[in-house]
Tab-separated table of C-alpha atoms in Angstrom:
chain	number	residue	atom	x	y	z
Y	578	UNK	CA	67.483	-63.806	-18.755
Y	579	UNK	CA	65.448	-64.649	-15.799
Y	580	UNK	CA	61.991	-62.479	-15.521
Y	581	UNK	CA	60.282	-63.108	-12.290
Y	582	UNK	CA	61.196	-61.018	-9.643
Y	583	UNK	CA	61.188	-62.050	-6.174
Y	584	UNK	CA	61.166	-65.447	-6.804
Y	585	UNK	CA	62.527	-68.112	-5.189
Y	586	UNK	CA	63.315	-71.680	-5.658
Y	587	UNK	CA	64.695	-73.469	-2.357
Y	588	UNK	CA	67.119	-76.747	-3.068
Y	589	UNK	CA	66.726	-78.827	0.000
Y	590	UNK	CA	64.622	-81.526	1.806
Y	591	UNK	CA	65.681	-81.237	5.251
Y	592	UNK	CA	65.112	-79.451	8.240
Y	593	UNK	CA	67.477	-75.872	6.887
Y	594	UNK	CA	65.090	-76.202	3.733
Y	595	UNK	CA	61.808	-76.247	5.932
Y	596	UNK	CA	63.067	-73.170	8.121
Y	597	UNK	CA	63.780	-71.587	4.738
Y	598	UNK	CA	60.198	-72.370	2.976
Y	599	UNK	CA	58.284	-71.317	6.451
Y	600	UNK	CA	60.001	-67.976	6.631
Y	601	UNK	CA	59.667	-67.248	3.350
Y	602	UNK	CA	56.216	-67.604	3.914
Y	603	UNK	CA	55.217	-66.112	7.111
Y	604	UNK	CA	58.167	-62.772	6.254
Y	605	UNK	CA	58.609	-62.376	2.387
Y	606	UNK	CA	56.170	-59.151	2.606
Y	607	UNK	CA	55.480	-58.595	-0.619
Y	608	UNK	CA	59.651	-58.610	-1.712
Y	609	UNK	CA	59.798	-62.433	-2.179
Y	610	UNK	CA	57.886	-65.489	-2.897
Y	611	UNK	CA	58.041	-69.006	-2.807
Y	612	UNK	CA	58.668	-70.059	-6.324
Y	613	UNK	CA	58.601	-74.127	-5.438
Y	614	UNK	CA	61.171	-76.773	-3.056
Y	615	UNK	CA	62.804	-79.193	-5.047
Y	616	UNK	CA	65.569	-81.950	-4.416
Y	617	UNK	CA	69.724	-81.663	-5.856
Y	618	UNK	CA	68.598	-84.077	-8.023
Y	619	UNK	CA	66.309	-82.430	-9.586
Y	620	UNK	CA	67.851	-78.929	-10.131
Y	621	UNK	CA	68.665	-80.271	-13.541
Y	622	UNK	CA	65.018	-79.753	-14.571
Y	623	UNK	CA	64.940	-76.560	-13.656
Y	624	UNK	CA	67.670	-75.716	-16.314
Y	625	UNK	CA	66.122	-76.624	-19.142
Y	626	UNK	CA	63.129	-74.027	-19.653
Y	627	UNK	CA	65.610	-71.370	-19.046
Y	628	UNK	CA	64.918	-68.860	-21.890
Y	629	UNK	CA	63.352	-71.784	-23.904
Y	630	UNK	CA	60.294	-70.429	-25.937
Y	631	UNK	CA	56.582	-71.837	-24.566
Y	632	UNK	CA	53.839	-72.247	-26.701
Y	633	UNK	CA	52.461	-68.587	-26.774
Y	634	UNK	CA	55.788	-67.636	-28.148
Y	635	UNK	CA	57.020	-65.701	-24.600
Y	636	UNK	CA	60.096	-66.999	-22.506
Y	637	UNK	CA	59.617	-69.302	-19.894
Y	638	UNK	CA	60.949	-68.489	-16.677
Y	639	UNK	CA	62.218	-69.773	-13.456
Y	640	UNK	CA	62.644	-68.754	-10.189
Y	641	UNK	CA	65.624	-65.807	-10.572
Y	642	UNK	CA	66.970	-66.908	-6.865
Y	643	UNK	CA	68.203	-70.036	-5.621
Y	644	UNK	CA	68.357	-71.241	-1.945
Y	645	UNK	CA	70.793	-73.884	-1.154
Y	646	UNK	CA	69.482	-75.374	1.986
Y	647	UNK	CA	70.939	-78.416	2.819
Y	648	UNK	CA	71.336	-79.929	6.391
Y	649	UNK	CA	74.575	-81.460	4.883
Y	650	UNK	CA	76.287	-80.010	1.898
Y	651	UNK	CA	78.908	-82.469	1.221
Y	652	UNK	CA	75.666	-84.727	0.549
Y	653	UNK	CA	75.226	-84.411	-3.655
Y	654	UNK	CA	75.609	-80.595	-3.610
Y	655	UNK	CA	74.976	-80.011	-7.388
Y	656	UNK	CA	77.839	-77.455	-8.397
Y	657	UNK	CA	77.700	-78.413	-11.754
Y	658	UNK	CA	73.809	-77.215	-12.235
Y	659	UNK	CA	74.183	-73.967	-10.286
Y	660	UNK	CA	77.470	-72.991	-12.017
Y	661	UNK	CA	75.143	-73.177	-15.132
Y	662	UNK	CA	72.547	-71.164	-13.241
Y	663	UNK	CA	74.560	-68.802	-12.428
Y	664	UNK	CA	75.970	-67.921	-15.232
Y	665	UNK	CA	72.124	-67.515	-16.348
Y	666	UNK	CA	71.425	-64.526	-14.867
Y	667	UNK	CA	70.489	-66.694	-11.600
Y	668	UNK	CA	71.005	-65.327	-7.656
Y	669	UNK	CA	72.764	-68.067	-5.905
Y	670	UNK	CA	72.364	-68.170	-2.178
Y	671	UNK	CA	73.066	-70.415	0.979
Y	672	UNK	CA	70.458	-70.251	3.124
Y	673	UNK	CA	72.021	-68.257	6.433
Y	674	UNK	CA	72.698	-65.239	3.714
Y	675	UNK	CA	69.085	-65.568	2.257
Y	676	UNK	CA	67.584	-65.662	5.885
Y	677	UNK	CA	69.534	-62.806	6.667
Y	678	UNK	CA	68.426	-60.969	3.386
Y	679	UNK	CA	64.912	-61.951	4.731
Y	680	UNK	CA	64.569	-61.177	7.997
Y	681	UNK	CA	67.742	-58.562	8.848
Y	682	UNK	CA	68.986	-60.844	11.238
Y	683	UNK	CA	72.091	-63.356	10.908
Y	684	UNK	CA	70.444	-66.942	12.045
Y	685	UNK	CA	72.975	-67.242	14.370
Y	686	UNK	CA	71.846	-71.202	15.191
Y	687	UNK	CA	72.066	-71.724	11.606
Y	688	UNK	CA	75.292	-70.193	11.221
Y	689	UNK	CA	78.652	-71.988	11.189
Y	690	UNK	CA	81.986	-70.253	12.037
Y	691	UNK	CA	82.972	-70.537	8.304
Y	692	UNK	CA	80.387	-68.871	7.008
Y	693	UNK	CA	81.018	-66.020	8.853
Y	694	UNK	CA	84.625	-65.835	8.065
Y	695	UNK	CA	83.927	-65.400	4.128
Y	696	UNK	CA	81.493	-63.855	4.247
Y	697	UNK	CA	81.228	-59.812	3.368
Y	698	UNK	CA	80.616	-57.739	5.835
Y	699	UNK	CA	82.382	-56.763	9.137
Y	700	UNK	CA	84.429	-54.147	8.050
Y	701	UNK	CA	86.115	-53.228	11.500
Y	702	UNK	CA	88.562	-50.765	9.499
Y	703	UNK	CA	90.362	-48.331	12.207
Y	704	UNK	CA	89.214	-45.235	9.513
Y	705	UNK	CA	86.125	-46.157	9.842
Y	706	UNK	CA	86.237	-46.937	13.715
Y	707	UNK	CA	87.722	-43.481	13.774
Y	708	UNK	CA	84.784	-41.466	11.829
Y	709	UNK	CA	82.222	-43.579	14.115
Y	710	UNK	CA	83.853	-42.087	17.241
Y	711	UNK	CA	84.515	-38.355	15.829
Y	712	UNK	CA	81.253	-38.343	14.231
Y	713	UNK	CA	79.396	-40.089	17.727
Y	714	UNK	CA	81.243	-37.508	20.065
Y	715	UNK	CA	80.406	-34.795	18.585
Y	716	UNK	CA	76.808	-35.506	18.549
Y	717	UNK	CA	76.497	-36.756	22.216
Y	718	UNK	CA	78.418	-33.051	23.226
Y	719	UNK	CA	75.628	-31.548	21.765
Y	720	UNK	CA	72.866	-33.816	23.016
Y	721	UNK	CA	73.800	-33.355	26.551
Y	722	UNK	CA	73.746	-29.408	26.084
Y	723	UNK	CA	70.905	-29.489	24.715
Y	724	UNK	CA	68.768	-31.831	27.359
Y	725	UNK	CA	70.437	-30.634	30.288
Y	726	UNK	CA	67.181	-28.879	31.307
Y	727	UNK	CA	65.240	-31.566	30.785
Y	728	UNK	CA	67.673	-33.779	32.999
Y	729	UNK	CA	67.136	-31.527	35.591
Y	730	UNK	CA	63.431	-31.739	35.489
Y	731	UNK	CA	63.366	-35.150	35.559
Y	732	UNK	CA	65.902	-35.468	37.933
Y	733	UNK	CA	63.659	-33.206	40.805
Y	734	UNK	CA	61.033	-35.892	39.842
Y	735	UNK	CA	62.909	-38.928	40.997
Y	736	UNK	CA	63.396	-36.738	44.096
Y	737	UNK	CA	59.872	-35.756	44.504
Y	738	UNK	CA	58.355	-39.616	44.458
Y	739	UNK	CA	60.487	-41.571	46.721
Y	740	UNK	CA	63.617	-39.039	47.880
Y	741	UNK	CA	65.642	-42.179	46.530
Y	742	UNK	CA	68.927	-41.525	44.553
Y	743	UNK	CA	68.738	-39.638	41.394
Y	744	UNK	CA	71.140	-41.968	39.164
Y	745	UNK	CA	71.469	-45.377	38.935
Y	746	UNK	CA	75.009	-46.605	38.386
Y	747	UNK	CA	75.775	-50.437	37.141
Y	748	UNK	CA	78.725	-52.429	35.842
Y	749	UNK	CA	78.261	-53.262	32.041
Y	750	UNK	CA	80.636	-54.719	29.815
Y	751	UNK	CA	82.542	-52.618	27.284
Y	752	UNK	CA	84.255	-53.798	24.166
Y	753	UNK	CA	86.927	-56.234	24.488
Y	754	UNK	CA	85.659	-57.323	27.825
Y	755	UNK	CA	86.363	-53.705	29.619
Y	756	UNK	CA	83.765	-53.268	32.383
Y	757	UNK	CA	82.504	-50.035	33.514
Y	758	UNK	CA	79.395	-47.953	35.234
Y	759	UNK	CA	76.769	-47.350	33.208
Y	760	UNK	CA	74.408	-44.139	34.018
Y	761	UNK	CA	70.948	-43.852	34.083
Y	762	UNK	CA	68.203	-42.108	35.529
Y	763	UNK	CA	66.797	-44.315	38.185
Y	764	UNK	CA	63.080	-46.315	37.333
Y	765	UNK	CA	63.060	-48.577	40.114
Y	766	UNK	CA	61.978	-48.410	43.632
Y	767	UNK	CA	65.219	-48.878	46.133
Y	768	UNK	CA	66.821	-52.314	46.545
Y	769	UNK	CA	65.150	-53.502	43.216
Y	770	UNK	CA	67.696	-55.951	43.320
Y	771	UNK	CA	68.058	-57.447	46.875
Y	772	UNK	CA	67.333	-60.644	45.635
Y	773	UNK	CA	70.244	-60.600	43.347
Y	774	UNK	CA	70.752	-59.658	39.366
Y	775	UNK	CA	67.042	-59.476	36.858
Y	776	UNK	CA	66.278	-58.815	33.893
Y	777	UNK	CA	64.473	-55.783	33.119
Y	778	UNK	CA	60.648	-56.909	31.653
Y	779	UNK	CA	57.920	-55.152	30.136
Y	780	UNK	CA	55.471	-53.984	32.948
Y	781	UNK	CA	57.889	-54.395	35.187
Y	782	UNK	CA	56.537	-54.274	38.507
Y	783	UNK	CA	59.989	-52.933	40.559
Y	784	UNK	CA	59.434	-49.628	38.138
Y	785	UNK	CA	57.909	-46.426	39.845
Y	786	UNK	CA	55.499	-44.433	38.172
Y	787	UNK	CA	57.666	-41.553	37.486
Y	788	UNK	CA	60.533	-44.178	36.071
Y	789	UNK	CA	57.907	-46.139	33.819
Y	790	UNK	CA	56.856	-42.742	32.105
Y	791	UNK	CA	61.182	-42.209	31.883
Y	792	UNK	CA	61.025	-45.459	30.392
Y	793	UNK	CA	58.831	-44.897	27.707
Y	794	UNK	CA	60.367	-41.661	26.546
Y	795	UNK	CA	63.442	-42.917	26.842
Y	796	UNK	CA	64.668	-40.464	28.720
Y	797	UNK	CA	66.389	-42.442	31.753
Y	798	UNK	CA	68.816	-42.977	28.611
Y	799	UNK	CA	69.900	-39.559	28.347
Y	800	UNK	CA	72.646	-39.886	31.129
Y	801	UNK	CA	74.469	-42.381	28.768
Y	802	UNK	CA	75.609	-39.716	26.535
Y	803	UNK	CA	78.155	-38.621	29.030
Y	804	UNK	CA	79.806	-42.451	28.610
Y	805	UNK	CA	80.025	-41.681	25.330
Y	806	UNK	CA	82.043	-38.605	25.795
Y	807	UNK	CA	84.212	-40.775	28.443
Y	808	UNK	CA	84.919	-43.249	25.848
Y	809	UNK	CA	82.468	-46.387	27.063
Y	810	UNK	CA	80.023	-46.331	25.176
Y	811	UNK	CA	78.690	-45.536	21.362
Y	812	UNK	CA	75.272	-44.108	20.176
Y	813	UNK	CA	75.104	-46.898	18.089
Y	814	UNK	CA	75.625	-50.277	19.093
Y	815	UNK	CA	75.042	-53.588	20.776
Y	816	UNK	CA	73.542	-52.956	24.010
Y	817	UNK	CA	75.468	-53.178	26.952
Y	818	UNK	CA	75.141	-56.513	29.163
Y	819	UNK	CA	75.741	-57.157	32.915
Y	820	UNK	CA	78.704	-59.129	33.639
Y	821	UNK	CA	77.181	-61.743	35.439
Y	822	UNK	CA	74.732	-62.725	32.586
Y	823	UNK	CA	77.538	-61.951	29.639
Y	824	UNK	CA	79.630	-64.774	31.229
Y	825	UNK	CA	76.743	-67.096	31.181
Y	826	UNK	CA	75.294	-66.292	27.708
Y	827	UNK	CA	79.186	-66.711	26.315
Y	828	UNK	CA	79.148	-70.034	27.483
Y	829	UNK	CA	75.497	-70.832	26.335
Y	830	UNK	CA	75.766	-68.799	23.088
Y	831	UNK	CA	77.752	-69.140	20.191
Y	832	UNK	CA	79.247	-65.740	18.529
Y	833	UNK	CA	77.963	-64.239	21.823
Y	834	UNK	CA	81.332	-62.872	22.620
Y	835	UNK	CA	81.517	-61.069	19.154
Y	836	UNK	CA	79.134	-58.667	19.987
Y	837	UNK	CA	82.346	-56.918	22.547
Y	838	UNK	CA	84.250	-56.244	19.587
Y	839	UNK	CA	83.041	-52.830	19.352
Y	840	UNK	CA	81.841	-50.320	21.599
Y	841	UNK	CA	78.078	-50.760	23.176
Y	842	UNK	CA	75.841	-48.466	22.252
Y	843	UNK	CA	72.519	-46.412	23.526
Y	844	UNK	CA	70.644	-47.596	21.221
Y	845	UNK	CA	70.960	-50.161	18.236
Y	846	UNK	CA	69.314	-52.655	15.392
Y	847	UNK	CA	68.550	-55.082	18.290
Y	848	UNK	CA	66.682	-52.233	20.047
Y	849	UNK	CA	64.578	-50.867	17.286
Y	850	UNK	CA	63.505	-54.510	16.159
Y	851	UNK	CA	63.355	-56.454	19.498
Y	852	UNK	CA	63.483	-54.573	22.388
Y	853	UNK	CA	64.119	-56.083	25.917
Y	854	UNK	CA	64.538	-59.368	26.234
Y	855	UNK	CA	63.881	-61.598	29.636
Y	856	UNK	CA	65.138	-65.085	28.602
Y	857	UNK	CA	67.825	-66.862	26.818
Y	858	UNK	CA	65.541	-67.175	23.575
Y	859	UNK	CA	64.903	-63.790	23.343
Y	860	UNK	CA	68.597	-62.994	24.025
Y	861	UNK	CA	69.677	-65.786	20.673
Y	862	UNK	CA	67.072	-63.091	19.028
Y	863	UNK	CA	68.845	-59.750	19.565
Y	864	UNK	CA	72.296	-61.360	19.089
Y	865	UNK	CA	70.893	-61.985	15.380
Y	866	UNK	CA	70.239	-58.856	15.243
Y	867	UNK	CA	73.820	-57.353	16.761
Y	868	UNK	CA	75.394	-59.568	14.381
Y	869	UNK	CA	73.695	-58.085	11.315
Y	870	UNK	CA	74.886	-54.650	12.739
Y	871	UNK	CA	78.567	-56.028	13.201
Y	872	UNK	CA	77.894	-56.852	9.036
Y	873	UNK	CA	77.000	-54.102	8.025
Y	874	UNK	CA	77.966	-51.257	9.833
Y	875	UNK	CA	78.224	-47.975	7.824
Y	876	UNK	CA	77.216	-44.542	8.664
Y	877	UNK	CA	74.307	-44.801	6.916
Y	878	UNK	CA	72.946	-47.582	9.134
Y	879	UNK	CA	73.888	-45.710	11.878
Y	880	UNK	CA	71.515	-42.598	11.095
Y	881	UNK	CA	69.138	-44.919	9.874
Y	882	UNK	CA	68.899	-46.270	13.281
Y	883	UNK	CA	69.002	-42.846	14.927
Y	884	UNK	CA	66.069	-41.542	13.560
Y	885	UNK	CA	63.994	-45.166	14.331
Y	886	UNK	CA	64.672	-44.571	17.788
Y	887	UNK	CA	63.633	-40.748	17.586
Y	888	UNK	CA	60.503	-41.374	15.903
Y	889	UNK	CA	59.607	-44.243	18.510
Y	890	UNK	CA	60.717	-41.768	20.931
Y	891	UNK	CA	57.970	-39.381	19.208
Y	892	UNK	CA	55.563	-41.984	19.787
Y	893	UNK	CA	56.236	-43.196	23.219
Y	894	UNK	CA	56.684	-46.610	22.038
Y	895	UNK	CA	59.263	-47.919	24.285
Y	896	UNK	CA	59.159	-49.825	26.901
């Protein structure tokens, strides 16, 4: 029986086996540790102490997870030795589901189409879908009843800068490709845009005084609950892209397009743990993120993600 919790012995010499080791390292926090990196070849060695007695009479021990991280598995993939791990009490891993153990992100560059289709996860069930949207609904009925004062109050503010428009309507993209108007309190000064589609950046400089405070308390949000009760959108969920940089990103990004099969949502895991993004790096980031969410969506997660965004809400953490 293997004794040593947390650690982990990574089978590999290449580049998967490096990104493995140096993540390990800089993100284990305290849950995992680096128990060694050693070749196929010599994952035979590592058999051999298993439960064998050492000198001071107490059980040797070995690393109780393995990492298979090889650049090329059809290159001496030792089945052999880790059938015989693993039916030594050993955790057997490939290196996307260890990373994604890790980090709560699915590596999407180190992620093949295969390994998505058997893997666990993605449990699109239509009961489930169903209890999402009941459960969502309900929630976002109450929400707006409940902020509809404070909607107002900011609303009078928008007026009271800049006598622009209160709202600020723009075509997202919906599941399955759908497009519709997303609403939001307005941040920016008028014609924001003139020079065609941005991204939205921290200290943005197009954002008004009143919108940046809006911005931080999330509260230019708030208008999205009514395209929840329309049907558009989720409280949970990826969020929303423009049209113009979804069909770029699809062609740039693989498993992009799987973050339309479900509804978009206010907020989500790629919000509490990234944030907003203004390149195509920092876009490869939150899709890691969406696709973890796609994995393992539940109810719990959802409420778990909920009360992140209310308590950085609290704190006026956003952006």
């Amino acid at each position: 029986m293997v004794t040593e919790s947390g650690s982990v012995l990574i089978i590999g010499q290449g580049r998967s086996a490096a990104l493995c080791s140096a993540t390990l390292i800089s993100r284990g926090e305290g849950r995992f540790r680096l128990g060694g990196v050693v070749t196929p070849l010599q994952v035979q060695e590592m058999l051999r102490p298993l439960g064998a007695p050492s000198k001071t009479g107490k059980n040797r021990t070995v690393p109780e997870r393995w990492v298979v991280a090889l650049d090329d598995r059809r290159a001496g993939l030792p089945l052999e030795s880790l059938l015989q791990a693993r039916f030594r009490g050993v955790k057997i891993q490939n290196a996307t589901q260890f990373l994604e153990d890790l980090t709560g992100q699915v590596p999407v560059q180190e992620t093949r189409p295969g390994d998505l289709v058997f893997s666990a996860g993605f449990a699109f069930s239509p009961a489930w879908m169903f209890v999402k949207t009941v459960w969502e609904w309900l929630l976002a009925l109450m929400l707006a009843i409940l902020v509809l004062p404070l909607l107002v109050a900011a609303a009078l503010a928008i007026k009271a800068e800049d006598r622009g428009p209160i709202f600020f309507r723009q075509t997202r993209v919906g599941r399955f490709g759908r497009h519709f108007q997303v609403i939001k309190l307005r941040t920016m000064r008028q014609n924001a845009e003139a020079a065609g589609p941005q991204f939205a950046a921290l200290d943005d400089p197009r954002v008004t005084r009143v919108g940046k405070f809006l911005r931080q308390t999330r509260i230019d949000e708030l208008p999205q609950l009514f395209n929840i009760l329309r049907g558009e959108m989720a409280l949970v969920g990826p969020r929303p892209e423009r049209p113009e940089f979804v069909q770029q990103y699809s062609k740039d990004i693989e498993f992009f397009d799987l973050r339309l099969s479900v509804r978009p949502g206010i907020t989500g895991w790629a919000q509490i743990k990234e944030g907003y993004t203004s390149d195509s790096d920092g876009t490869i980031e939150k899709l890691s993120f969406d696709m973890y969410y796609l994995k393992h969506m539940s109810l719990l997660f959802d409420l778990r993600i909920v009360l992140s965004t209310v308590a950085t809400v609290v704190k006026c953490e956003g952006v």
